[in-house]
C-alpha atoms as a PDB file:
ATOM      1  CA  MET A   1      28.203  14.174 -40.063  1.00  0.00           C
ATOM      2  CA  LYS A   2      28.284  12.322 -37.169  1.00  0.00           C
ATOM      3  CA  LYS A   3      27.191  15.563 -35.104  1.00  0.00           C
ATOM      4  CA  ASN A   4      24.150  15.900 -37.095  1.00  0.00           C
ATOM      5  CA  ILE A   5      23.364  12.189 -36.098  1.00  0.00           C
ATOM      6  CA  LEU A   6      24.273  12.291 -32.819  1.00  0.00           C
ATOM      7  CA  LEU A   7      22.701  15.753 -31.333  1.00  0.00           C
ATOM      8  CA  PRO A   8      19.103  14.902 -32.646  1.00  0.00           C
ATOM      9  CA  ALA A   9      19.426  11.197 -31.392  1.00  0.00           C
ATOM     10  CA  PHE A  10      20.967  12.806 -27.687  1.00  0.00           C
ATOM     11  CA  ILE A  11      17.780  14.976 -27.816  1.00  0.00           C
ATOM     12  CA  VAL A  12      15.510  12.244 -28.662  1.00  0.00           C
ATOM     13  CA  LEU A  13      16.911   9.889 -25.605  1.00  0.00           C
ATOM     14  CA  LEU A  14      16.721  12.899 -23.206  1.00  0.00           C
ATOM     15  CA  ALA A  15      12.795  13.579 -24.096  1.00  0.00           C
ATOM     16  CA  MET A  16      12.290  10.115 -23.255  1.00  0.00           C
ATOM     17  CA  LEU A  17      14.072   9.919 -20.246  1.00  0.00           C
ATOM     18  CA  ALA A  18      12.336  12.951 -18.859  1.00  0.00           C
ATOM     19  CA  ALA A  19       8.826  11.654 -19.853  1.00  0.00           C
ATOM     20  CA  GLY A  20       9.405   8.418 -17.951  1.00  0.00           C
ATOM     21  CA  CYS A  21       7.112   8.458 -15.098  1.00  0.00           C
ATOM     22  CA  THR A  22       7.501   6.317 -11.941  1.00  0.00           C
ATOM     23  CA  GLN A  23       4.475   7.927  -9.536  1.00  0.00           C
ATOM     24  CA  ASN A  24       1.276   8.018 -11.380  1.00  0.00           C
ATOM     25  CA  ASN A  25      -0.336  11.157 -10.504  1.00  0.00           C
ATOM     26  CA  GLY A  26       2.939  12.914  -9.065  1.00  0.00           C
ATOM     27  CA  HIS A  27       4.890  12.581  -5.768  1.00  0.00           C
ATOM     28  CA  ILE A  28       2.685  11.200  -3.032  1.00  0.00           C
ATOM     29  CA  GLY A  29       5.250  11.467  -0.477  1.00  0.00           C
ATOM     30  CA  LYS A  30       6.703   8.811   1.798  1.00  0.00           C
ATOM     31  CA  LEU A  31       3.950   6.489   1.653  1.00  0.00           C
ATOM     32  CA  PHE A  32       4.572   5.764  -2.035  1.00  0.00           C
ATOM     33  CA  GLY A  33       5.904   2.323  -2.888  1.00  0.00           C
ATOM     34  CA  SER A  34       5.379  -1.319  -1.241  1.00  0.00           C
ATOM     35  CA  TRP A  35       5.818  -2.267   2.449  1.00  0.00           C
ATOM     36  CA  SER A  36       6.335  -5.992   3.821  1.00  0.00           C
ATOM     37  CA  LEU A  37       4.687  -6.357   6.970  1.00  0.00           C
ATOM     38  CA  GLN A  38       7.004  -7.864   9.528  1.00  0.00           C
ATOM     39  CA  GLU A  39       5.210  -7.663  12.888  1.00  0.00           C
ATOM     40  CA  MET A  40       1.123  -7.394  13.896  1.00  0.00           C
ATOM     41  CA  THR A  41      -0.116  -7.222  17.150  1.00  0.00           C
ATOM     42  CA  GLU A  42      -3.436  -7.053  18.872  1.00  0.00           C
ATOM     43  CA  ASN A  43      -3.442  -5.552  22.435  1.00  0.00           C
ATOM     44  CA  GLY A  44       0.266  -6.307  22.809  1.00  0.00           C
ATOM     45  CA  THR A  45      -0.008  -9.847  21.655  1.00  0.00           C
ATOM     46  CA  PRO A  46       1.686 -11.093  18.212  1.00  0.00           C
ATOM     47  CA  LEU A  47      -0.630 -12.433  15.565  1.00  0.00           C
ATOM     48  CA  LYS A  48       0.369 -14.951  13.024  1.00  0.00           C
ATOM     49  CA  ILE A  49       0.832 -13.078   9.367  1.00  0.00           C
ATOM     50  CA  GLU A  50      -0.480 -15.620   7.080  1.00  0.00           C
ATOM     51  CA  GLY A  51       0.661 -16.896   3.760  1.00  0.00           C
ATOM     52  CA  GLU A  52       4.345 -16.215   2.775  1.00  0.00           C
ATOM     53  CA  GLY A  53       4.018 -12.616   3.377  1.00  0.00           C
ATOM     54  CA  ILE A  54       1.518  -9.266   3.385  1.00  0.00           C
ATOM     55  CA  ALA A  55       2.859  -6.171   1.515  1.00  0.00           C
ATOM     56  CA  VAL A  56       0.932  -3.033   1.375  1.00  0.00           C
ATOM     57  CA  SER A  57       1.258  -0.590  -1.880  1.00  0.00           C
ATOM     58  CA  PHE A  58       0.701   2.608  -2.406  1.00  0.00           C
ATOM     59  CA  GLN A  59       0.256   4.662  -5.665  1.00  0.00           C
ATOM     60  CA  SER A  60      -1.728   7.693  -6.669  1.00  0.00           C
ATOM     61  CA  ASN A  61      -4.950   7.201  -4.280  1.00  0.00           C
ATOM     62  CA  VAL A  62      -4.673   3.585  -4.255  1.00  0.00           C
ATOM     63  CA  VAL A  63      -3.838   1.135  -2.307  1.00  0.00           C
ATOM     64  CA  ARG A  64      -3.295  -2.636  -2.697  1.00  0.00           C
ATOM     65  CA  PHE A  65      -3.465  -5.207   0.268  1.00  0.00           C
ATOM     66  CA  THR A  66      -1.436  -8.253  -0.819  1.00  0.00           C
ATOM     67  CA  LEU A  67      -1.248 -11.764   1.085  1.00  0.00           C
ATOM     68  CA  ILE A  68       1.321 -13.856  -0.627  1.00  0.00           C
ATOM     69  CA  TYR A  69       0.711 -17.678  -0.759  1.00  0.00           C
ATOM     70  CA  GLY A  70       3.794 -18.329  -3.217  1.00  0.00           C
ATOM     71  CA  PRO A  71       5.408 -17.336  -6.194  1.00  0.00           C
ATOM     72  CA  ASP A  72       2.112 -17.448  -8.353  1.00  0.00           C
ATOM     73  CA  LEU A  73      -0.671 -16.819  -5.712  1.00  0.00           C
ATOM     74  CA  ALA A  74      -1.841 -14.320  -3.885  1.00  0.00           C
ATOM     75  CA  ASP A  75      -5.080 -12.542  -2.469  1.00  0.00           C
ATOM     76  CA  ASN A  76      -5.459  -8.883  -3.238  1.00  0.00           C
ATOM     77  CA  SER A  77      -7.602  -6.408  -1.678  1.00  0.00           C
ATOM     78  CA  ILE A  78      -7.968  -2.624  -3.333  1.00  0.00           C
ATOM     79  CA  ALA A  79      -9.070   0.350  -1.507  1.00  0.00           C
ATOM     80  CA  THR A  80      -8.424   4.476  -1.856  1.00  0.00           C
ATOM     81  CA  TRP A  81      -6.648   6.073   0.931  1.00  0.00           C
ATOM     82  CA  THR A  82      -6.203   9.597   2.087  1.00  0.00           C
ATOM     83  CA  ARG A  83      -3.860  11.172   4.547  1.00  0.00           C
ATOM     84  CA  THR A  84      -4.616  13.922   7.024  1.00  0.00           C
ATOM     85  CA  GLY A  85      -1.478  14.653   9.207  1.00  0.00           C
ATOM     86  CA  ASP A  86      -0.766  11.578  10.988  1.00  0.00           C
ATOM     87  CA  ILE A  87      -4.588   9.945  10.081  1.00  0.00           C
ATOM     88  CA  LEU A  88      -4.397   7.461   7.443  1.00  0.00           C
ATOM     89  CA  ASN A  89      -8.094   6.460   6.229  1.00  0.00           C
ATOM     90  CA  PHE A  90      -8.544   3.174   3.816  1.00  0.00           C
ATOM     91  CA  ASN A  91     -12.178   3.153   1.946  1.00  0.00           C
ATOM     92  CA  PHE A  92     -13.173  -0.138   0.703  1.00  0.00           C
ATOM     93  CA  ASN A  93     -16.287   1.182  -0.333  1.00  0.00           C
ATOM     94  CA  ASN A  94     -15.866   0.648  -4.223  1.00  0.00           C
ATOM     95  CA  HIS A  95     -16.721  -1.160  -7.244  1.00  0.00           C
ATOM     96  CA  ASP A  96     -16.630  -1.690 -10.842  1.00  0.00           C
ATOM     97  CA  ASP A  97     -19.399  -3.241 -13.197  1.00  0.00           C
ATOM     98  CA  LYS A  98     -18.661  -7.016 -12.133  1.00  0.00           C
ATOM     99  CA  VAL A  99     -17.900  -6.475  -8.600  1.00  0.00           C
ATOM    100  CA  ALA A 100     -20.233  -5.063  -6.037  1.00  0.00           C
ATOM    101  CA  ALA A 101     -18.931  -2.749  -3.048  1.00  0.00           C
ATOM    102  CA  GLY A 102     -16.919  -4.135  -0.401  1.00  0.00           C
ATOM    103  CA  THR A 103     -16.740  -7.685  -1.708  1.00  0.00           C
ATOM    104  CA  GLY A 104     -14.118  -9.580  -4.314  1.00  0.00           C
ATOM    105  CA  VAL A 105     -10.911  -7.717  -4.770  1.00  0.00           C
ATOM    106  CA  TYR A 106     -12.939  -4.413  -2.760  1.00  0.00           C
ATOM    107  CA  ALA A 107     -13.159  -6.590   0.488  1.00  0.00           C
ATOM    108  CA  PRO A 108     -11.309  -5.219   3.244  1.00  0.00           C
ATOM    109  CA  PRO A 109      -8.414  -7.567   3.832  1.00  0.00           C
ATOM    110  CA  PHE A 110      -9.510 -10.393   6.540  1.00  0.00           C
ATOM    111  CA  TRP A 111      -5.897 -11.285   7.240  1.00  0.00           C
ATOM    112  CA  LEU A 112      -4.976  -7.771   8.795  1.00  0.00           C
ATOM    113  CA  HIS A 113      -8.093  -8.174  10.652  1.00  0.00           C
ATOM    114  CA  LEU A 114     -10.021  -5.360   8.840  1.00  0.00           C
ATOM    115  CA  THR A 115     -13.724  -5.694   8.813  1.00  0.00           C
ATOM    116  CA  GLU A 116     -15.143  -2.202   8.187  1.00  0.00           C
ATOM    117  CA  LEU A 117     -15.292  -0.883   4.786  1.00  0.00           C
ATOM    118  CA  LYS A 118     -13.772   2.582   5.817  1.00  0.00           C
ATOM    119  CA  GLU A 119     -11.195   1.923   8.414  1.00  0.00           C
ATOM    120  CA  SER A 120      -8.399   4.701  10.285  1.00  0.00           C
ATOM    121  CA  PHE A 121      -4.853   4.420  11.263  1.00  0.00           C
ATOM    122  CA  VAL A 122      -2.264   6.616  13.391  1.00  0.00           C
ATOM    123  CA  ILE A 123       0.742   6.845  11.625  1.00  0.00           C
ATOM    124  CA  ALA A 124       2.815   6.182  14.431  1.00  0.00           C
ATOM    125  CA  ARG A 125       6.159   5.985  12.901  1.00  0.00           C
ATOM    126  CA  LEU A 126       7.426   6.702   8.791  1.00  0.00           C
ATOM    127  CA  ASP A 127      10.750   7.466   8.689  1.00  0.00           C
ATOM    128  CA  GLY A 128      14.122   5.466   7.395  1.00  0.00           C
ATOM    129  CA  GLY A 129      12.260   2.556   5.529  1.00  0.00           C
ATOM    130  CA  HIS A 130       9.736   1.846   8.581  1.00  0.00           C
ATOM    131  CA  LEU A 131       6.253   2.304   8.768  1.00  0.00           C
ATOM    132  CA  GLU A 132       4.225   1.824  11.758  1.00  0.00           C
ATOM    133  CA  LEU A 133       0.429   2.100  11.733  1.00  0.00           C
ATOM    134  CA  VAL A 134      -2.121   1.972  14.826  1.00  0.00           C
ATOM    135  CA  ARG A 135      -5.870   1.121  14.836  1.00  0.00           C
ATOM    136  CA  THR A 136      -8.638   0.969  17.573  1.00  0.00           C
ATOM    137  CA  ASP A 137     -11.372  -1.155  16.361  1.00  0.00           C
ATOM    138  CA  ALA A 138     -14.759  -0.848  17.578  1.00  0.00           C
ATOM    139  CA  LYS A 139     -14.417  -3.223  20.548  1.00  0.00           C
ATOM    140  CA  GLY A 140     -11.427  -1.263  21.800  1.00  0.00           C
ATOM    141  CA  ASP A 141      -8.745  -4.027  20.751  1.00  0.00           C
ATOM    142  CA  VAL A 142      -5.328  -2.085  19.639  1.00  0.00           C
ATOM    143  CA  TYR A 143      -3.586  -3.593  16.588  1.00  0.00           C
ATOM    144  CA  VAL A 144      -0.061  -2.492  15.458  1.00  0.00           C
ATOM    145  CA  TYR A 145       1.105  -3.290  12.047  1.00  0.00           C
ATOM    146  CA  LYS A 146       5.047  -2.713  11.406  1.00  0.00           C
ATOM    147  CA  PHE A 147       6.106  -2.848   8.221  1.00  0.00           C
ATOM    148  CA  ASP A 148       9.526  -2.406   6.048  1.00  0.00           C
ATOM    149  CA  ARG A 149       9.725  -0.591   2.649  1.00  0.00           C
ATOM    150  CA  THR A 150      10.524  -2.902   0.018  1.00  0.00           C
ATOM    151  CA  TRP A 151      10.528  -0.242  -2.934  1.00  0.00           C
END
């Protein structure tokens, strides 16, 4: 009798575990998850990291930039992203029914010194829980962003 009850329960449990999904739209590679900004420089000079910290989170083709002010207060900026080799492109030219493209939550995160609706970075490092992005702006200033994986 116990066998008749335990086997179907085990099969249902196994099916539930197999159906669980942690990565929307499949595995996107090493970028998946959240990254905490550890250091940011402009032409080799360290820049102040605003608030209590900055995080960047990747899932599917969406990226969220978060400026954390405190446990219950943060600013978010949302973009889509693509990667071709070592080039990472962010597109802030998105909108919804209430927010126009490039404004509000779809605006480039000023706290990362981003101003354009489309920004490109070179991935200088992506290993062992470390991500280093390099970007040169229109004036020729070079920005380096160093992140550590949080999850």
